[in-house]
């Protein structure tokens, strides 16, 4: 229906660029295998035998506490117990969940997506976001370029050929997909800005002091960098550039960020003063820990350094002793 040659060239180039990026992102989302916890989170043979012999209760938890004492874990179950997967027989890293469809634990699991027949998690969350973004742009481009011909269809301005019915169908399909994709993409943009997964949006993670829905949020810019990486040239490409290894994550409870509230909800003023600048008991992975080191809210007084050295036991594992 286009008669202008320049318009045809521009539309064809833009169309194939968006289509190529959409297919590339979709392909990467589908065929990138979800990452599973590393071997250090799996129990040894002796520890498995101990768990089988011990009944559920304090003795069972004591075995898990000993196994997890050197692991960088800070989240617990709702009852305050260490998060353990019976099926995979491993201690769950922070933000890791067991997928009933894949039947395995997935690092930073967001959800199992039937549209890609794959789990969306740490290894492919960036690809999933780009897939939503490019599919939305693709549909919006089609709807926008088709709009003038769609109007002509209703005003009888098109030749009486079969193509005019294709134009009508194309506009309706692109417009409807644009509406649904925009809501889904907008929701995941909000999740990234808050450093949450879909599961964490429905059930907030539990830390030492209790439930905290913003426990992993470090501020908008740092949250973006966790998913897309430090090098902006890779942000729009479906190339893996997320920070970390998926097993350990910096939290606002470890380092108070200027963009976050000064203390999590539910903490008393006494607890606020003692925990405002608490360092992680176990070191974070190198590719993630630099998100904490550039914050201006760190205090390097000798008092806080003393606290750091004195508090080398994992805060997530001392909850049992306090209660």
PDB file of C-alpha atoms in Angstrom:
ATOM      1  CA  UNK A   1       0.000   0.000   0.000  1.00  0.00           C
ATOM      2  CA  UNK A   2       3.003   2.336   0.382  1.00  0.00           C
ATOM      3  CA  UNK A   3       3.750   4.323  -2.752  1.00  0.00           C
ATOM      4  CA  UNK A   4       6.705   6.426  -1.551  1.00  0.00           C
ATOM      5  CA  UNK A   5      10.020   4.582  -2.113  1.00  0.00           C
ATOM      6  CA  UNK A   6      11.808   6.405   0.720  1.00  0.00           C
ATOM      7  CA  UNK A   7       9.054   5.469   3.137  1.00  0.00           C
ATOM      8  CA  UNK A   8       9.304   1.850   2.041  1.00  0.00           C
ATOM      9  CA  UNK A   9      13.091   1.747   2.612  1.00  0.00           C
ATOM     10  CA  UNK A  10      12.903   3.367   6.058  1.00  0.00           C
ATOM     11  CA  UNK A  11      10.063   1.123   7.197  1.00  0.00           C
ATOM     12  CA  UNK A  12      11.754  -2.031   5.935  1.00  0.00           C
ATOM     13  CA  UNK A  13      15.034  -1.158   7.672  1.00  0.00           C
ATOM     14  CA  UNK A  14      13.364  -0.262  10.967  1.00  0.00           C
ATOM     15  CA  UNK A  15      11.097  -3.307  10.784  1.00  0.00           C
ATOM     16  CA  UNK A  16      13.925  -5.806  10.279  1.00  0.00           C
ATOM     17  CA  UNK A  17      16.093  -4.163  12.946  1.00  0.00           C
ATOM     18  CA  UNK A  18      13.335  -4.469  15.564  1.00  0.00           C
ATOM     19  CA  UNK A  19      12.371  -7.928  14.366  1.00  0.00           C
ATOM     20  CA  UNK A  20      15.990  -9.126  14.540  1.00  0.00           C
ATOM     21  CA  UNK A  21      16.495  -7.827  18.080  1.00  0.00           C
ATOM     22  CA  UNK A  22      13.156  -9.291  19.139  1.00  0.00           C
ATOM     23  CA  UNK A  23      14.014 -12.763  17.783  1.00  0.00           C
ATOM     24  CA  UNK A  24      17.541 -12.624  19.245  1.00  0.00           C
ATOM     25  CA  UNK A  25      16.229 -11.754  22.724  1.00  0.00           C
ATOM     26  CA  UNK A  26      13.464 -14.337  22.500  1.00  0.00           C
ATOM     27  CA  UNK A  27      15.951 -17.020  21.441  1.00  0.00           C
ATOM     28  CA  UNK A  28      18.313 -16.199  24.314  1.00  0.00           C
ATOM     29  CA  UNK A  29      15.453 -16.244  26.836  1.00  0.00           C
ATOM     30  CA  UNK A  30      14.322 -19.669  25.662  1.00  0.00           C
ATOM     31  CA  UNK A  31      17.665 -21.425  25.283  1.00  0.00           C
ATOM     32  CA  UNK A  32      19.656 -19.946  28.180  1.00  0.00           C
ATOM     33  CA  UNK A  33      19.693 -22.641  30.837  1.00  0.00           C
ATOM     34  CA  UNK A  34      18.648 -21.504  34.331  1.00  0.00           C
ATOM     35  CA  UNK A  35      21.539 -21.426  36.783  1.00  0.00           C
ATOM     36  CA  UNK A  36      21.502 -23.751  39.785  1.00  0.00           C
ATOM     37  CA  UNK A  37      23.247 -23.328  43.149  1.00  0.00           C
ATOM     38  CA  UNK A  38      26.951 -24.119  43.176  1.00  0.00           C
ATOM     39  CA  UNK A  39      28.402 -27.194  44.903  1.00  0.00           C
ATOM     40  CA  UNK A  40      29.206 -25.318  48.109  1.00  0.00           C
ATOM     41  CA  UNK A  41      25.458 -25.148  48.869  1.00  0.00           C
ATOM     42  CA  UNK A  42      24.972 -28.905  48.481  1.00  0.00           C
ATOM     43  CA  UNK A  43      25.207 -31.002  51.605  1.00  0.00           C
ATOM     44  CA  UNK A  44      27.968 -33.559  51.961  1.00  0.00           C
ATOM     45  CA  UNK A  45      27.144 -37.253  52.201  1.00  0.00           C
ATOM     46  CA  UNK A  46      27.731 -37.225  55.958  1.00  0.00           C
ATOM     47  CA  UNK A  47      25.469 -34.201  56.437  1.00  0.00           C
ATOM     48  CA  UNK A  48      22.713 -35.852  54.411  1.00  0.00           C
ATOM     49  CA  UNK A  49      22.928 -38.931  56.625  1.00  0.00           C
ATOM     50  CA  UNK A  50      22.697 -36.778  59.739  1.00  0.00           C
ATOM     51  CA  UNK A  51      19.586 -35.028  58.406  1.00  0.00           C
ATOM     52  CA  UNK A  52      17.923 -38.348  57.632  1.00  0.00           C
ATOM     53  CA  UNK A  53      18.555 -39.566  61.181  1.00  0.00           C
ATOM     54  CA  UNK A  54      17.459 -36.367  62.920  1.00  0.00           C
ATOM     55  CA  UNK A  55      13.738 -35.641  63.319  1.00  0.00           C
ATOM     56  CA  UNK A  56      12.340 -32.319  62.238  1.00  0.00           C
ATOM     57  CA  UNK A  57      13.085 -29.743  64.889  1.00  0.00           C
ATOM     58  CA  UNK A  58      16.013 -28.129  66.666  1.00  0.00           C
ATOM     59  CA  UNK A  59      18.414 -31.014  65.999  1.00  0.00           C
ATOM     60  CA  UNK A  60      17.569 -30.868  62.298  1.00  0.00           C
ATOM     61  CA  UNK A  61      18.211 -27.122  62.257  1.00  0.00           C
ATOM     62  CA  UNK A  62      21.486 -27.549  64.122  1.00  0.00           C
ATOM     63  CA  UNK A  63      22.814 -29.740  61.311  1.00  0.00           C
ATOM     64  CA  UNK A  64      21.801 -27.093  58.767  1.00  0.00           C
ATOM     65  CA  UNK A  65      23.335 -24.293  60.835  1.00  0.00           C
ATOM     66  CA  UNK A  66      26.671 -26.063  60.938  1.00  0.00           C
ATOM     67  CA  UNK A  67      26.549 -26.702  57.195  1.00  0.00           C
ATOM     68  CA  UNK A  68      25.625 -23.063  56.451  1.00  0.00           C
ATOM     69  CA  UNK A  69      28.011 -21.292  58.841  1.00  0.00           C
ATOM     70  CA  UNK A  70      30.452 -20.330  56.033  1.00  0.00           C
ATOM     71  CA  UNK A  71      27.850 -19.602  53.353  1.00  0.00           C
ATOM     72  CA  UNK A  72      26.820 -16.052  52.347  1.00  0.00           C
ATOM     73  CA  UNK A  73      23.131 -16.439  53.211  1.00  0.00           C
ATOM     74  CA  UNK A  74      21.038 -13.768  54.959  1.00  0.00           C
ATOM     75  CA  UNK A  75      17.439 -14.816  54.340  1.00  0.00           C
ATOM     76  CA  UNK A  76      15.391 -17.301  56.327  1.00  0.00           C
ATOM     77  CA  UNK A  77      12.023 -19.004  56.227  1.00  0.00           C
ATOM     78  CA  UNK A  78       8.961 -17.351  57.757  1.00  0.00           C
ATOM     79  CA  UNK A  79       9.618 -19.313  60.963  1.00  0.00           C
ATOM     80  CA  UNK A  80      13.251 -18.175  61.097  1.00  0.00           C
ATOM     81  CA  UNK A  81      14.740 -21.478  59.948  1.00  0.00           C
ATOM     82  CA  UNK A  82      17.461 -21.942  57.357  1.00  0.00           C
ATOM     83  CA  UNK A  83      16.030 -22.319  53.856  1.00  0.00           C
ATOM     84  CA  UNK A  84      16.590 -25.926  52.772  1.00  0.00           C
ATOM     85  CA  UNK A  85      15.325 -27.796  49.697  1.00  0.00           C
ATOM     86  CA  UNK A  86      14.397 -31.399  50.458  1.00  0.00           C
ATOM     87  CA  UNK A  87      14.191 -32.396  46.799  1.00  0.00           C
ATOM     88  CA  UNK A  88      17.555 -30.963  45.723  1.00  0.00           C
ATOM     89  CA  UNK A  89      19.118 -31.599  49.171  1.00  0.00           C
ATOM     90  CA  UNK A  90      20.841 -28.237  49.347  1.00  0.00           C
ATOM     91  CA  UNK A  91      20.792 -25.058  51.391  1.00  0.00           C
ATOM     92  CA  UNK A  92      19.062 -22.432  49.289  1.00  0.00           C
ATOM     93  CA  UNK A  93      21.096 -19.314  48.478  1.00  0.00           C
ATOM     94  CA  UNK A  94      19.368 -15.966  48.935  1.00  0.00           C
ATOM     95  CA  UNK A  95      16.608 -15.392  46.349  1.00  0.00           C
ATOM     96  CA  UNK A  96      16.823 -19.011  45.157  1.00  0.00           C
ATOM     97  CA  UNK A  97      13.595 -21.020  44.840  1.00  0.00           C
ATOM     98  CA  UNK A  98      12.630 -24.508  43.751  1.00  0.00           C
ATOM     99  CA  UNK A  99      10.697 -24.639  40.456  1.00  0.00           C
ATOM    100  CA  UNK A 100       8.071 -27.381  40.481  1.00  0.00           C
ATOM    101  CA  UNK A 101       7.997 -27.449  36.662  1.00  0.00           C
ATOM    102  CA  UNK A 102      11.774 -27.737  36.153  1.00  0.00           C
ATOM    103  CA  UNK A 103      12.070 -29.765  39.400  1.00  0.00           C
ATOM    104  CA  UNK A 104      15.253 -27.977  40.479  1.00  0.00           C
ATOM    105  CA  UNK A 105      16.357 -24.916  42.403  1.00  0.00           C
ATOM    106  CA  UNK A 106      16.798 -21.780  40.281  1.00  0.00           C
ATOM    107  CA  UNK A 107      19.070 -18.889  41.269  1.00  0.00           C
ATOM    108  CA  UNK A 108      17.164 -15.618  41.734  1.00  0.00           C
ATOM    109  CA  UNK A 109      14.058 -17.245  40.339  1.00  0.00           C
ATOM    110  CA  UNK A 110      11.472 -14.793  38.996  1.00  0.00           C
ATOM    111  CA  UNK A 111       8.845 -17.152  37.571  1.00  0.00           C
ATOM    112  CA  UNK A 112       8.390 -20.069  35.193  1.00  0.00           C
ATOM    113  CA  UNK A 113       7.214 -18.572  31.912  1.00  0.00           C
ATOM    114  CA  UNK A 114       5.045 -20.719  29.585  1.00  0.00           C
ATOM    115  CA  UNK A 115       5.640 -18.244  26.730  1.00  0.00           C
ATOM    116  CA  UNK A 116       9.305 -19.211  26.631  1.00  0.00           C
ATOM    117  CA  UNK A 117       8.920 -22.695  28.184  1.00  0.00           C
ATOM    118  CA  UNK A 118      11.737 -21.866  30.563  1.00  0.00           C
ATOM    119  CA  UNK A 119      12.394 -20.556  34.046  1.00  0.00           C
ATOM    120  CA  UNK A 120      13.190 -16.847  34.179  1.00  0.00           C
ATOM    121  CA  UNK A 121      15.952 -16.318  36.699  1.00  0.00           C
ATOM    122  CA  UNK A 122      19.414 -14.913  37.233  1.00  0.00           C
ATOM    123  CA  UNK A 123      20.899 -16.298  34.008  1.00  0.00           C
ATOM    124  CA  UNK A 124      18.252 -14.994  31.596  1.00  0.00           C
ATOM    125  CA  UNK A 125      16.329 -12.211  33.367  1.00  0.00           C
ATOM    126  CA  UNK A 126      18.066  -9.511  31.325  1.00  0.00           C
ATOM    127  CA  UNK A 127      17.181 -11.401  28.128  1.00  0.00           C
ATOM    128  CA  UNK A 128      13.560 -11.664  29.260  1.00  0.00           C
ATOM    129  CA  UNK A 129      13.376  -7.904  29.864  1.00  0.00           C
ATOM    130  CA  UNK A 130      14.870  -7.172  26.438  1.00  0.00           C
ATOM    131  CA  UNK A 131      12.461  -9.662  24.887  1.00  0.00           C
ATOM    132  CA  UNK A 132       9.543  -7.735  26.390  1.00  0.00           C
ATOM    133  CA  UNK A 133      11.047  -4.392  25.350  1.00  0.00           C
ATOM    134  CA  UNK A 134      11.766  -5.319  21.729  1.00  0.00           C
ATOM    135  CA  UNK A 135       8.482  -7.175  21.256  1.00  0.00           C
ATOM    136  CA  UNK A 136       6.662  -4.085  22.551  1.00  0.00           C
ATOM    137  CA  UNK A 137       8.610  -1.785  20.216  1.00  0.00           C
ATOM    138  CA  UNK A 138       7.996  -4.216  17.356  1.00  0.00           C
ATOM    139  CA  UNK A 139       4.221  -4.183  17.904  1.00  0.00           C
ATOM    140  CA  UNK A 140       4.106  -0.410  18.420  1.00  0.00           C
ATOM    141  CA  UNK A 141       6.058   0.143  15.194  1.00  0.00           C
ATOM    142  CA  UNK A 142       3.657  -2.062  13.228  1.00  0.00           C
ATOM    143  CA  UNK A 143       0.600  -0.379  14.737  1.00  0.00           C
ATOM    144  CA  UNK A 144       2.017   3.112  14.088  1.00  0.00           C
ATOM    145  CA  UNK A 145       2.985   2.484  10.461  1.00  0.00           C
ATOM    146  CA  UNK A 146      -0.305   0.708   9.793  1.00  0.00           C
ATOM    147  CA  UNK A 147      -2.506   3.374  11.404  1.00  0.00           C
ATOM    148  CA  UNK A 148      -2.911   5.663   8.385  1.00  0.00           C
ATOM    149  CA  UNK A 149      -3.881   2.720   6.155  1.00  0.00           C
ATOM    150  CA  UNK A 150      -6.208   1.385   8.832  1.00  0.00           C
ATOM    151  CA  UNK A 151      -8.004   4.752   8.792  1.00  0.00           C
ATOM    152  CA  UNK A 152      -8.172   4.630   4.998  1.00  0.00           C
ATOM    153  CA  UNK A 153      -9.769   1.194   5.255  1.00  0.00           C
ATOM    154  CA  UNK A 154     -12.744   2.644   7.140  1.00  0.00           C
ATOM    155  CA  UNK A 155     -13.016   5.665   4.858  1.00  0.00           C
ATOM    156  CA  UNK A 156     -12.869   3.514   1.714  1.00  0.00           C
ATOM    157  CA  UNK A 157      -9.564   5.082   0.734  1.00  0.00           C
ATOM    158  CA  UNK A 158      -7.872   1.769  -0.119  1.00  0.00           C
ATOM    159  CA  UNK A 159      -8.095  -0.192  -3.362  1.00  0.00           C
ATOM    160  CA  UNK A 160     -10.640  -2.984  -3.210  1.00  0.00           C
ATOM    161  CA  UNK A 161      -8.158  -5.843  -2.835  1.00  0.00           C
ATOM    162  CA  UNK A 162      -7.546  -8.568  -0.289  1.00  0.00           C
ATOM    163  CA  UNK A 163      -4.649  -6.534   1.176  1.00  0.00           C
ATOM    164  CA  UNK A 164      -7.030  -4.186   2.972  1.00  0.00           C
ATOM    165  CA  UNK A 165      -8.262  -7.037   5.187  1.00  0.00           C
ATOM    166  CA  UNK A 166      -4.642  -7.882   6.043  1.00  0.00           C
ATOM    167  CA  UNK A 167      -4.150  -4.256   7.078  1.00  0.00           C
ATOM    168  CA  UNK A 168      -7.175  -4.361   9.376  1.00  0.00           C
ATOM    169  CA  UNK A 169      -6.113  -7.641  11.027  1.00  0.00           C
ATOM    170  CA  UNK A 170      -2.487  -6.477  11.379  1.00  0.00           C
ATOM    171  CA  UNK A 171      -3.479  -3.282  13.182  1.00  0.00           C
ATOM    172  CA  UNK A 172      -5.813  -5.032  15.639  1.00  0.00           C
ATOM    173  CA  UNK A 173      -3.260  -7.770  16.432  1.00  0.00           C
ATOM    174  CA  UNK A 174      -0.374  -5.317  16.925  1.00  0.00           C
ATOM    175  CA  UNK A 175      -2.486  -2.929  19.018  1.00  0.00           C
ATOM    176  CA  UNK A 176      -3.791  -5.653  21.326  1.00  0.00           C
ATOM    177  CA  UNK A 177      -0.335  -7.165  21.870  1.00  0.00           C
ATOM    178  CA  UNK A 178       1.016  -3.671  22.534  1.00  0.00           C
ATOM    179  CA  UNK A 179      -1.471  -3.141  25.352  1.00  0.00           C
ATOM    180  CA  UNK A 180      -0.710  -6.456  27.067  1.00  0.00           C
ATOM    181  CA  UNK A 181       3.060  -6.159  26.566  1.00  0.00           C
ATOM    182  CA  UNK A 182       3.181  -2.591  27.865  1.00  0.00           C
ATOM    183  CA  UNK A 183       1.566  -3.611  31.154  1.00  0.00           C
ATOM    184  CA  UNK A 184       3.892  -6.620  31.572  1.00  0.00           C
ATOM    185  CA  UNK A 185       6.995  -4.657  30.600  1.00  0.00           C
ATOM    186  CA  UNK A 186       6.027  -1.776  32.886  1.00  0.00           C
ATOM    187  CA  UNK A 187       5.557  -4.182  35.790  1.00  0.00           C
ATOM    188  CA  UNK A 188       9.011  -5.723  35.289  1.00  0.00           C
ATOM    189  CA  UNK A 189      10.599  -2.274  34.956  1.00  0.00           C
ATOM    190  CA  UNK A 190       9.124  -1.483  38.363  1.00  0.00           C
ATOM    191  CA  UNK A 191      10.532  -4.755  39.732  1.00  0.00           C
ATOM    192  CA  UNK A 192      14.007  -3.895  38.422  1.00  0.00           C
ATOM    193  CA  UNK A 193      13.852  -0.402  39.907  1.00  0.00           C
ATOM    194  CA  UNK A 194      13.022  -1.948  43.318  1.00  0.00           C
ATOM    195  CA  UNK A 195      15.393  -4.916  42.889  1.00  0.00           C
ATOM    196  CA  UNK A 196      12.614  -7.446  43.364  1.00  0.00           C
ATOM    197  CA  UNK A 197      11.622 -10.634  41.627  1.00  0.00           C
ATOM    198  CA  UNK A 198       8.008 -11.535  40.911  1.00  0.00           C
ATOM    199  CA  UNK A 199       8.088 -14.032  43.786  1.00  0.00           C
ATOM    200  CA  UNK A 200       9.513 -11.403  46.160  1.00  0.00           C
ATOM    201  CA  UNK A 201       6.806  -8.940  45.128  1.00  0.00           C
ATOM    202  CA  UNK A 202       4.172 -11.419  46.314  1.00  0.00           C
ATOM    203  CA  UNK A 203       6.106 -12.675  49.353  1.00  0.00           C
ATOM    204  CA  UNK A 204       8.731 -10.395  50.834  1.00  0.00           C
ATOM    205  CA  UNK A 205      12.069 -11.945  51.839  1.00  0.00           C
ATOM    206  CA  UNK A 206      12.692 -12.606  55.535  1.00  0.00           C
ATOM    207  CA  UNK A 207      15.882 -11.247  57.102  1.00  0.00           C
ATOM    208  CA  UNK A 208      17.315 -11.302  60.607  1.00  0.00           C
ATOM    209  CA  UNK A 209      15.014  -8.561  61.875  1.00  0.00           C
ATOM    210  CA  UNK A 210      11.990  -9.942  60.029  1.00  0.00           C
ATOM    211  CA  UNK A 211      10.241  -9.400  56.727  1.00  0.00           C
ATOM    212  CA  UNK A 212      11.557  -6.547  54.570  1.00  0.00           C
ATOM    213  CA  UNK A 213      10.127  -5.925  51.110  1.00  0.00           C
ATOM    214  CA  UNK A 214      12.996  -3.571  50.188  1.00  0.00           C
ATOM    215  CA  UNK A 215      15.777  -5.654  51.683  1.00  0.00           C
ATOM    216  CA  UNK A 216      17.701  -6.081  48.410  1.00  0.00           C
ATOM    217  CA  UNK A 217      17.090  -2.600  47.029  1.00  0.00           C
ATOM    218  CA  UNK A 218      20.216  -0.409  46.839  1.00  0.00           C
ATOM    219  CA  UNK A 219      18.711   2.533  44.966  1.00  0.00           C
ATOM    220  CA  UNK A 220      17.581   2.878  41.363  1.00  0.00           C
ATOM    221  CA  UNK A 221      20.975   3.148  39.643  1.00  0.00           C
ATOM    222  CA  UNK A 222      22.552   0.247  41.540  1.00  0.00           C
ATOM    223  CA  UNK A 223      19.462  -1.901  41.033  1.00  0.00           C
ATOM    224  CA  UNK A 224      19.705  -1.294  37.293  1.00  0.00           C
ATOM    225  CA  UNK A 225      23.386  -2.188  37.273  1.00  0.00           C
ATOM    226  CA  UNK A 226      22.723  -5.475  39.037  1.00  0.00           C
ATOM    227  CA  UNK A 227      20.589  -6.641  36.114  1.00  0.00           C
ATOM    228  CA  UNK A 228      22.215  -4.878  33.149  1.00  0.00           C
ATOM    229  CA  UNK A 229      25.825  -4.578  34.314  1.00  0.00           C
ATOM    230  CA  UNK A 230      28.307  -1.726  34.531  1.00  0.00           C
ATOM    231  CA  UNK A 231      29.004  -1.304  30.794  1.00  0.00           C
ATOM    232  CA  UNK A 232      26.151   0.594  29.176  1.00  0.00           C
ATOM    233  CA  UNK A 233      27.184  -0.477  25.665  1.00  0.00           C
ATOM    234  CA  UNK A 234      25.807  -3.961  26.467  1.00  0.00           C
ATOM    235  CA  UNK A 235      22.529  -2.835  28.031  1.00  0.00           C
ATOM    236  CA  UNK A 236      20.458  -3.001  24.839  1.00  0.00           C
ATOM    237  CA  UNK A 237      22.051  -6.215  23.554  1.00  0.00           C
ATOM    238  CA  UNK A 238      20.943  -9.703  24.657  1.00  0.00           C
ATOM    239  CA  UNK A 239      24.449 -10.482  25.940  1.00  0.00           C
ATOM    240  CA  UNK A 240      24.848 -11.599  29.542  1.00  0.00           C
ATOM    241  CA  UNK A 241      26.232  -8.705  31.606  1.00  0.00           C
ATOM    242  CA  UNK A 242      24.443  -9.023  34.972  1.00  0.00           C
ATOM    243  CA  UNK A 243      26.607  -8.599  38.055  1.00  0.00           C
ATOM    244  CA  UNK A 244      27.465 -11.417  40.417  1.00  0.00           C
ATOM    245  CA  UNK A 245      27.072 -15.163  40.394  1.00  0.00           C
ATOM    246  CA  UNK A 246      23.433 -15.404  41.499  1.00  0.00           C
ATOM    247  CA  UNK A 247      24.337 -16.888  44.895  1.00  0.00           C
ATOM    248  CA  UNK A 248      25.048 -13.739  46.924  1.00  0.00           C
ATOM    249  CA  UNK A 249      23.545 -10.267  46.789  1.00  0.00           C
ATOM    250  CA  UNK A 250      24.293  -6.998  48.592  1.00  0.00           C
ATOM    251  CA  UNK A 251      21.414  -5.732  50.729  1.00  0.00           C
ATOM    252  CA  UNK A 252      20.358  -2.373  52.086  1.00  0.00           C
ATOM    253  CA  UNK A 253      20.558  -3.980  55.525  1.00  0.00           C
ATOM    254  CA  UNK A 254      24.309  -4.394  55.018  1.00  0.00           C
ATOM    255  CA  UNK A 255      24.847  -0.895  53.665  1.00  0.00           C
ATOM    256  CA  UNK A 256      22.410   1.965  54.111  1.00  0.00           C
ATOM    257  CA  UNK A 257      21.904   3.722  50.792  1.00  0.00           C
ATOM    258  CA  UNK A 258      20.927   7.414  50.550  1.00  0.00           C
ATOM    259  CA  UNK A 259      18.024   6.482  48.277  1.00  0.00           C
ATOM    260  CA  UNK A 260      16.605   4.035  50.858  1.00  0.00           C
ATOM    261  CA  UNK A 261      14.910   4.604  54.236  1.00  0.00           C
ATOM    262  CA  UNK A 262      17.395   4.920  57.070  1.00  0.00           C
ATOM    263  CA  UNK A 263      16.132   1.757  58.752  1.00  0.00           C
ATOM    264  CA  UNK A 264      13.845  -1.141  57.780  1.00  0.00           C
ATOM    265  CA  UNK A 265      10.299  -1.023  59.067  1.00  0.00           C
ATOM    266  CA  UNK A 266       9.843  -2.591  62.463  1.00  0.00           C
ATOM    267  CA  UNK A 267      13.324  -1.859  63.880  1.00  0.00           C
ATOM    268  CA  UNK A 268      13.556   0.049  67.133  1.00  0.00           C
ATOM    269  CA  UNK A 269      15.746   3.125  67.506  1.00  0.00           C
ATOM    270  CA  UNK A 270      18.277   1.099  69.502  1.00  0.00           C
ATOM    271  CA  UNK A 271      18.552  -1.525  66.789  1.00  0.00           C
ATOM    272  CA  UNK A 272      18.783   1.258  64.202  1.00  0.00           C
ATOM    273  CA  UNK A 273      21.901   2.727  65.785  1.00  0.00           C
ATOM    274  CA  UNK A 274      23.652  -0.619  66.108  1.00  0.00           C
ATOM    275  CA  UNK A 275      22.853  -2.032  62.670  1.00  0.00           C
ATOM    276  CA  UNK A 276      22.861   0.974  60.342  1.00  0.00           C
ATOM    277  CA  UNK A 277      26.346   0.250  58.982  1.00  0.00           C
ATOM    278  CA  UNK A 278      26.706  -3.441  59.554  1.00  0.00           C
ATOM    279  CA  UNK A 279      29.044  -5.159  57.102  1.00  0.00           C
ATOM    280  CA  UNK A 280      28.206  -8.555  55.620  1.00  0.00           C
ATOM    281  CA  UNK A 281      29.434 -11.352  57.845  1.00  0.00           C
ATOM    282  CA  UNK A 282      30.628 -13.328  54.842  1.00  0.00           C
ATOM    283  CA  UNK A 283      32.200 -11.567  51.856  1.00  0.00           C
ATOM    284  CA  UNK A 284      30.046 -11.031  48.799  1.00  0.00           C
ATOM    285  CA  UNK A 285      31.261 -12.175  45.416  1.00  0.00           C
ATOM    286  CA  UNK A 286      33.769  -9.702  43.949  1.00  0.00           C
ATOM    287  CA  UNK A 287      31.609  -8.705  40.979  1.00  0.00           C
ATOM    288  CA  UNK A 288      28.787  -7.641  43.329  1.00  0.00           C
ATOM    289  CA  UNK A 289      30.600  -6.212  46.337  1.00  0.00           C
ATOM    290  CA  UNK A 290      31.742  -3.083  44.467  1.00  0.00           C
ATOM    291  CA  UNK A 291      28.096  -1.936  44.468  1.00  0.00           C
ATOM    292  CA  UNK A 292      28.564  -1.364  48.188  1.00  0.00           C
ATOM    293  CA  UNK A 293      32.018   0.192  48.199  1.00  0.00           C
ATOM    294  CA  UNK A 294      31.126   3.332  46.222  1.00  0.00           C
ATOM    295  CA  UNK A 295      28.346   4.476  48.558  1.00  0.00           C
ATOM    296  CA  UNK A 296      28.901   7.736  50.429  1.00  0.00           C
ATOM    297  CA  UNK A 297      26.939   6.462  53.424  1.00  0.00           C
ATOM    298  CA  UNK A 298      29.701   4.156  54.662  1.00  0.00           C
ATOM    299  CA  UNK A 299      31.315   5.244  57.909  1.00  0.00           C
ATOM    300  CA  UNK A 300      34.903   4.244  58.414  1.00  0.00           C
ATOM    301  CA  UNK A 301      35.335   5.202  62.048  1.00  0.00           C
ATOM    302  CA  UNK A 302      37.289   2.925  64.333  1.00  0.00           C
ATOM    303  CA  UNK A 303      34.115   2.141  66.243  1.00  0.00           C
ATOM    304  CA  UNK A 304      32.389   0.709  63.196  1.00  0.00           C
ATOM    305  CA  UNK A 305      35.498  -1.166  62.145  1.00  0.00           C
ATOM    306  CA  UNK A 306      35.534  -2.700  65.592  1.00  0.00           C
ATOM    307  CA  UNK A 307      31.911  -3.741  65.145  1.00  0.00           C
ATOM    308  CA  UNK A 308      32.791  -5.287  61.803  1.00  0.00           C
ATOM    309  CA  UNK A 309      35.561  -7.394  63.297  1.00  0.00           C
ATOM    310  CA  UNK A 310      33.507  -8.374  66.297  1.00  0.00           C
ATOM    311  CA  UNK A 311      30.482  -9.424  64.258  1.00  0.00           C
ATOM    312  CA  UNK A 312      32.005 -12.019  61.970  1.00  0.00           C
ATOM    313  CA  UNK A 313      29.245 -14.555  62.551  1.00  0.00           C
ATOM    314  CA  UNK A 314      26.527 -14.606  59.915  1.00  0.00           C
ATOM    315  CA  UNK A 315      23.647 -12.393  61.195  1.00  0.00           C
ATOM    316  CA  UNK A 316      21.158 -14.598  59.400  1.00  0.00           C
ATOM    317  CA  UNK A 317      22.359 -17.596  61.414  1.00  0.00           C
ATOM    318  CA  UNK A 318      22.322 -16.009  64.888  1.00  0.00           C
ATOM    319  CA  UNK A 319      18.568 -15.594  64.971  1.00  0.00           C
ATOM    320  CA  UNK A 320      18.153 -18.984  66.614  1.00  0.00           C
ATOM    321  CA  UNK A 321      20.404 -17.999  69.520  1.00  0.00           C
ATOM    322  CA  UNK A 322      18.589 -14.720  70.088  1.00  0.00           C
ATOM    323  CA  UNK A 323      15.201 -16.362  70.170  1.00  0.00           C
TER     324      UNK A 323
END
